[in-house]
């Protein structure tokens, strides 16, 4: 559970003699990043989809984070599904996931059939959250875009899949170049860039949210 994960981080900090200043969920850190670097229009909410290794976190962002949800399967589940259907190792399946994904290709039908059950859960959760938001939180508002972040955001074809399934324009959040850069540090491969966004979002936490400041 999330509580067990947080408790384990607290325990590690205690063992290291570190004062824990802030604990945030991935989706809240993602929201902080998008608020600062995405050209959001007031009254035009976004859906954020954070594809992590063990889960996929989803949030609706309208000036602040309004609604959140989680699908208890993530990038590792997608890799496992591909490995099973193609009868290959986990490592080979991971490589196929990040290089071929569910984009057009010779094995697309098999790969898509393998990951469909997981991605369908994501679509259902997105639709459930949008319905709740539009009926209970901001009546009349219409979600304008879906932003994908996280280590699993680099799967080719994922954006098109969500666009077709939800009828909402979907893209990978990529503030690099325009707003963010690595300076003199050698940047990672383009496929790895989305996994850094949550860390940057965490660094954007407000002073009043941090203990001791």
Coordinates of C-alpha atoms in Angstrom, one line a residue:
X1 CA 0.0 0.0 0.0
X2 CA 1.0 3.6 -0.3
X3 CA 1.2 4.0 3.5
X4 CA 3.6 1.1 3.6
X5 CA 5.8 2.7 1.0
X6 CA 5.8 6.0 2.8
X7 CA 6.5 4.3 6.1
X8 CA 9.5 2.6 4.5
X9 CA 10.9 5.9 3.3
X10 CA 10.5 7.4 6.7
X11 CA 12.3 4.5 8.3
X12 CA 15.2 4.8 5.8
X13 CA 15.5 8.6 6.7
X14 CA 15.5 7.7 10.4
X15 CA 18.3 5.1 9.9
X16 CA 20.4 7.7 8.0
X17 CA 19.8 10.4 10.5
X18 CA 18.0 12.6 8.0
X19 CA 15.1 15.0 8.7
X20 CA 12.2 14.3 6.4
X21 CA 11.0 17.6 5.1
X22 CA 8.3 16.6 2.5
X23 CA 6.5 13.6 1.2
X24 CA 4.4 13.9 -1.9
X25 CA 2.7 11.6 -4.3
X26 CA 3.9 11.4 -7.9
X27 CA 0.7 12.8 -9.3
X28 CA 0.9 15.9 -7.1
X29 CA 4.6 16.5 -8.1
X30 CA 3.5 16.1 -11.7
X31 CA 0.8 18.7 -11.2
X32 CA 3.3 21.2 -9.8
X33 CA 5.4 20.8 -13.0
X34 CA 2.4 21.1 -15.4
X35 CA 1.1 24.2 -13.6
X36 CA 4.4 25.9 -14.1
X37 CA 5.5 24.7 -17.6
X38 CA 2.4 23.8 -19.5
X39 CA 0.4 26.6 -21.1
X40 CA -2.8 25.8 -19.3
X41 CA -5.9 27.8 -20.0
X42 CA -8.1 28.7 -17.0
X43 CA -11.3 26.6 -17.0
X44 CA -9.8 24.1 -19.4
X45 CA -8.7 21.1 -17.3
X46 CA -6.1 18.6 -18.2
X47 CA -5.8 14.9 -17.3
X48 CA -2.3 13.8 -16.2
X49 CA -1.4 10.1 -16.6
X50 CA 1.8 9.1 -14.7
X51 CA 2.9 5.6 -16.0
X52 CA 5.0 4.2 -13.2
X53 CA 6.5 0.8 -12.9
X54 CA 4.0 -0.7 -10.5
X55 CA 1.0 1.6 -11.0
X56 CA -0.5 4.2 -13.2
X57 CA -1.6 7.4 -11.3
X58 CA -4.2 9.7 -12.9
X59 CA -5.2 13.2 -11.9
X60 CA -7.4 16.0 -13.2
X61 CA -5.6 19.4 -13.1
X62 CA -7.6 22.7 -13.2
X63 CA -5.3 25.3 -11.6
X64 CA -4.8 22.8 -8.9
X65 CA -5.2 19.0 -8.6
X66 CA -8.9 18.3 -8.3
X67 CA -9.4 14.6 -8.6
X68 CA -7.0 11.6 -8.4
X69 CA -7.1 7.9 -9.1
X70 CA -4.9 4.9 -9.5
X71 CA -4.7 1.8 -11.7
X72 CA -2.8 -0.9 -9.8
X73 CA -0.9 -2.0 -12.8
X74 CA 1.9 -0.2 -14.5
X75 CA 4.9 -0.4 -16.9
X76 CA 6.1 -3.7 -15.4
X77 CA 2.7 -5.2 -16.0
X78 CA 2.8 -4.1 -19.6
X79 CA 6.3 -5.6 -20.0
X80 CA 5.1 -8.9 -18.5
X81 CA 2.1 -9.1 -20.8
X82 CA 4.3 -8.6 -23.8
X83 CA 6.8 -11.2 -22.6
X84 CA 4.0 -13.8 -22.2
X85 CA 2.4 -13.3 -25.6
X86 CA 5.7 -13.2 -27.5
X87 CA 7.3 -15.9 -25.3
X88 CA 10.4 -13.9 -24.7
X89 CA 12.4 -12.7 -21.6
X90 CA 11.4 -9.7 -19.5
X91 CA 14.4 -7.7 -20.7
X92 CA 13.6 -8.3 -24.4
X93 CA 10.0 -7.5 -23.8
X94 CA 11.0 -4.2 -22.1
X95 CA 13.1 -3.3 -25.1
X96 CA 10.2 -4.0 -27.5
X97 CA 7.9 -1.9 -25.3
X98 CA 10.1 1.2 -25.5
X99 CA 11.2 0.8 -29.1
X100 CA 8.1 -0.6 -30.8
X101 CA 5.3 -0.3 -28.3
X102 CA 1.8 -0.5 -29.8
X103 CA 2.7 1.6 -32.8
X104 CA 2.3 0.0 -36.3
X105 CA 4.6 -2.9 -36.9
X106 CA 4.8 -6.6 -37.7
X107 CA 3.9 -7.7 -34.1
X108 CA 1.4 -5.0 -33.4
X109 CA -1.6 -7.2 -33.2
X110 CA -0.1 -9.6 -30.7
X111 CA 1.4 -6.8 -28.5
X112 CA -1.9 -4.8 -28.6
X113 CA -3.9 -7.9 -27.6
X114 CA -1.5 -8.4 -24.6
X115 CA -1.6 -4.9 -23.3
X116 CA -5.3 -4.1 -24.1
X117 CA -6.7 -5.4 -20.8
X118 CA -4.3 -3.1 -18.8
X119 CA -4.8 0.0 -21.0
X120 CA -8.6 -0.6 -21.0
X121 CA -8.5 -0.2 -17.2
X122 CA -6.6 3.1 -17.6
X123 CA -9.3 4.4 -20.1
X124 CA -12.1 3.3 -17.8
X125 CA -10.5 5.1 -14.8
X126 CA -9.9 8.3 -16.9
X127 CA -13.5 8.3 -18.1
X128 CA -14.8 7.7 -14.5
X129 CA -12.8 10.5 -13.2
X130 CA -13.8 12.9 -16.0
X131 CA -17.5 12.1 -15.4
X132 CA -17.1 12.7 -11.6
X133 CA -15.2 16.0 -12.3
X134 CA -17.7 17.3 -14.8
X135 CA -20.7 16.4 -12.7
X136 CA -19.5 17.0 -9.1
X137 CA -16.5 19.4 -9.2
X138 CA -16.8 21.7 -12.1
X139 CA -20.1 21.4 -14.0
X140 CA -19.8 22.4 -17.6
X141 CA -16.0 22.1 -17.8
X142 CA -14.6 20.1 -20.6
X143 CA -11.2 18.3 -20.4
X144 CA -9.0 19.6 -23.2
X145 CA -6.0 17.4 -23.1
X146 CA -4.3 14.3 -21.6
X147 CA -0.6 14.6 -20.6
X148 CA 1.5 11.5 -20.2
X149 CA 4.5 11.5 -17.8
X150 CA 6.5 8.9 -16.0
X151 CA 9.0 6.2 -17.0
X152 CA 6.4 4.4 -19.0
X153 CA 5.4 7.4 -21.1
X154 CA 7.9 6.5 -23.7
X155 CA 5.9 3.6 -25.1
X156 CA 5.3 4.3 -28.8
X157 CA 1.7 4.4 -29.7
X158 CA 0.4 5.1 -26.2
X159 CA -0.7 8.6 -27.0
X160 CA -2.6 7.6 -30.1
X161 CA -4.2 4.7 -28.1
X162 CA -5.5 7.1 -25.4
X163 CA -6.6 9.7 -28.0
X164 CA -8.6 7.1 -29.9
X165 CA -10.1 5.5 -26.8
X166 CA -11.1 8.8 -25.0
X167 CA -11.5 11.1 -28.0
X168 CA -9.3 13.6 -26.1
X169 CA -6.0 14.8 -27.6
X170 CA -3.1 13.1 -25.8
X171 CA 0.6 13.8 -25.8
X172 CA 3.7 13.2 -23.7
X173 CA 4.5 16.2 -21.5
X174 CA 7.9 17.6 -22.8
X175 CA 8.9 21.0 -21.4
X176 CA 12.6 20.2 -22.4
X177 CA 14.4 22.8 -24.4
X178 CA 11.8 25.5 -24.1
X179 CA 11.9 25.6 -20.3
X180 CA 14.2 22.9 -18.9
X181 CA 17.7 21.9 -19.8
X182 CA 20.6 19.9 -18.3
X183 CA 23.2 22.6 -18.6
X184 CA 26.7 21.1 -18.8
X185 CA 25.4 17.7 -17.8
X186 CA 25.1 15.2 -20.6
X187 CA 21.3 14.7 -21.1
X188 CA 19.8 11.3 -21.1
X189 CA 18.3 9.6 -24.2
X190 CA 15.0 11.2 -25.3
X191 CA 13.1 8.0 -24.4
X192 CA 14.2 8.5 -20.8
X193 CA 13.3 12.2 -20.4
X194 CA 9.7 11.7 -19.1
X195 CA 10.9 9.8 -16.0
X196 CA 12.7 13.0 -14.8
X197 CA 9.6 15.1 -14.8
X198 CA 8.2 13.9 -11.5
X199 CA 11.5 14.7 -9.8
X200 CA 11.5 18.2 -11.2
X201 CA 7.9 18.6 -10.1
X202 CA 8.9 17.6 -6.5
X203 CA 11.6 20.2 -6.6
X204 CA 9.0 22.9 -7.4
X205 CA 7.2 22.3 -4.0
X206 CA 6.3 25.6 -2.3
X207 CA 8.3 26.6 0.8
X208 CA 5.1 26.5 3.0
X209 CA 4.7 22.8 2.1
X210 CA 8.2 22.0 3.3
X211 CA 8.8 21.3 7.0
X212 CA 11.3 23.7 8.7
X213 CA 11.0 26.4 6.1

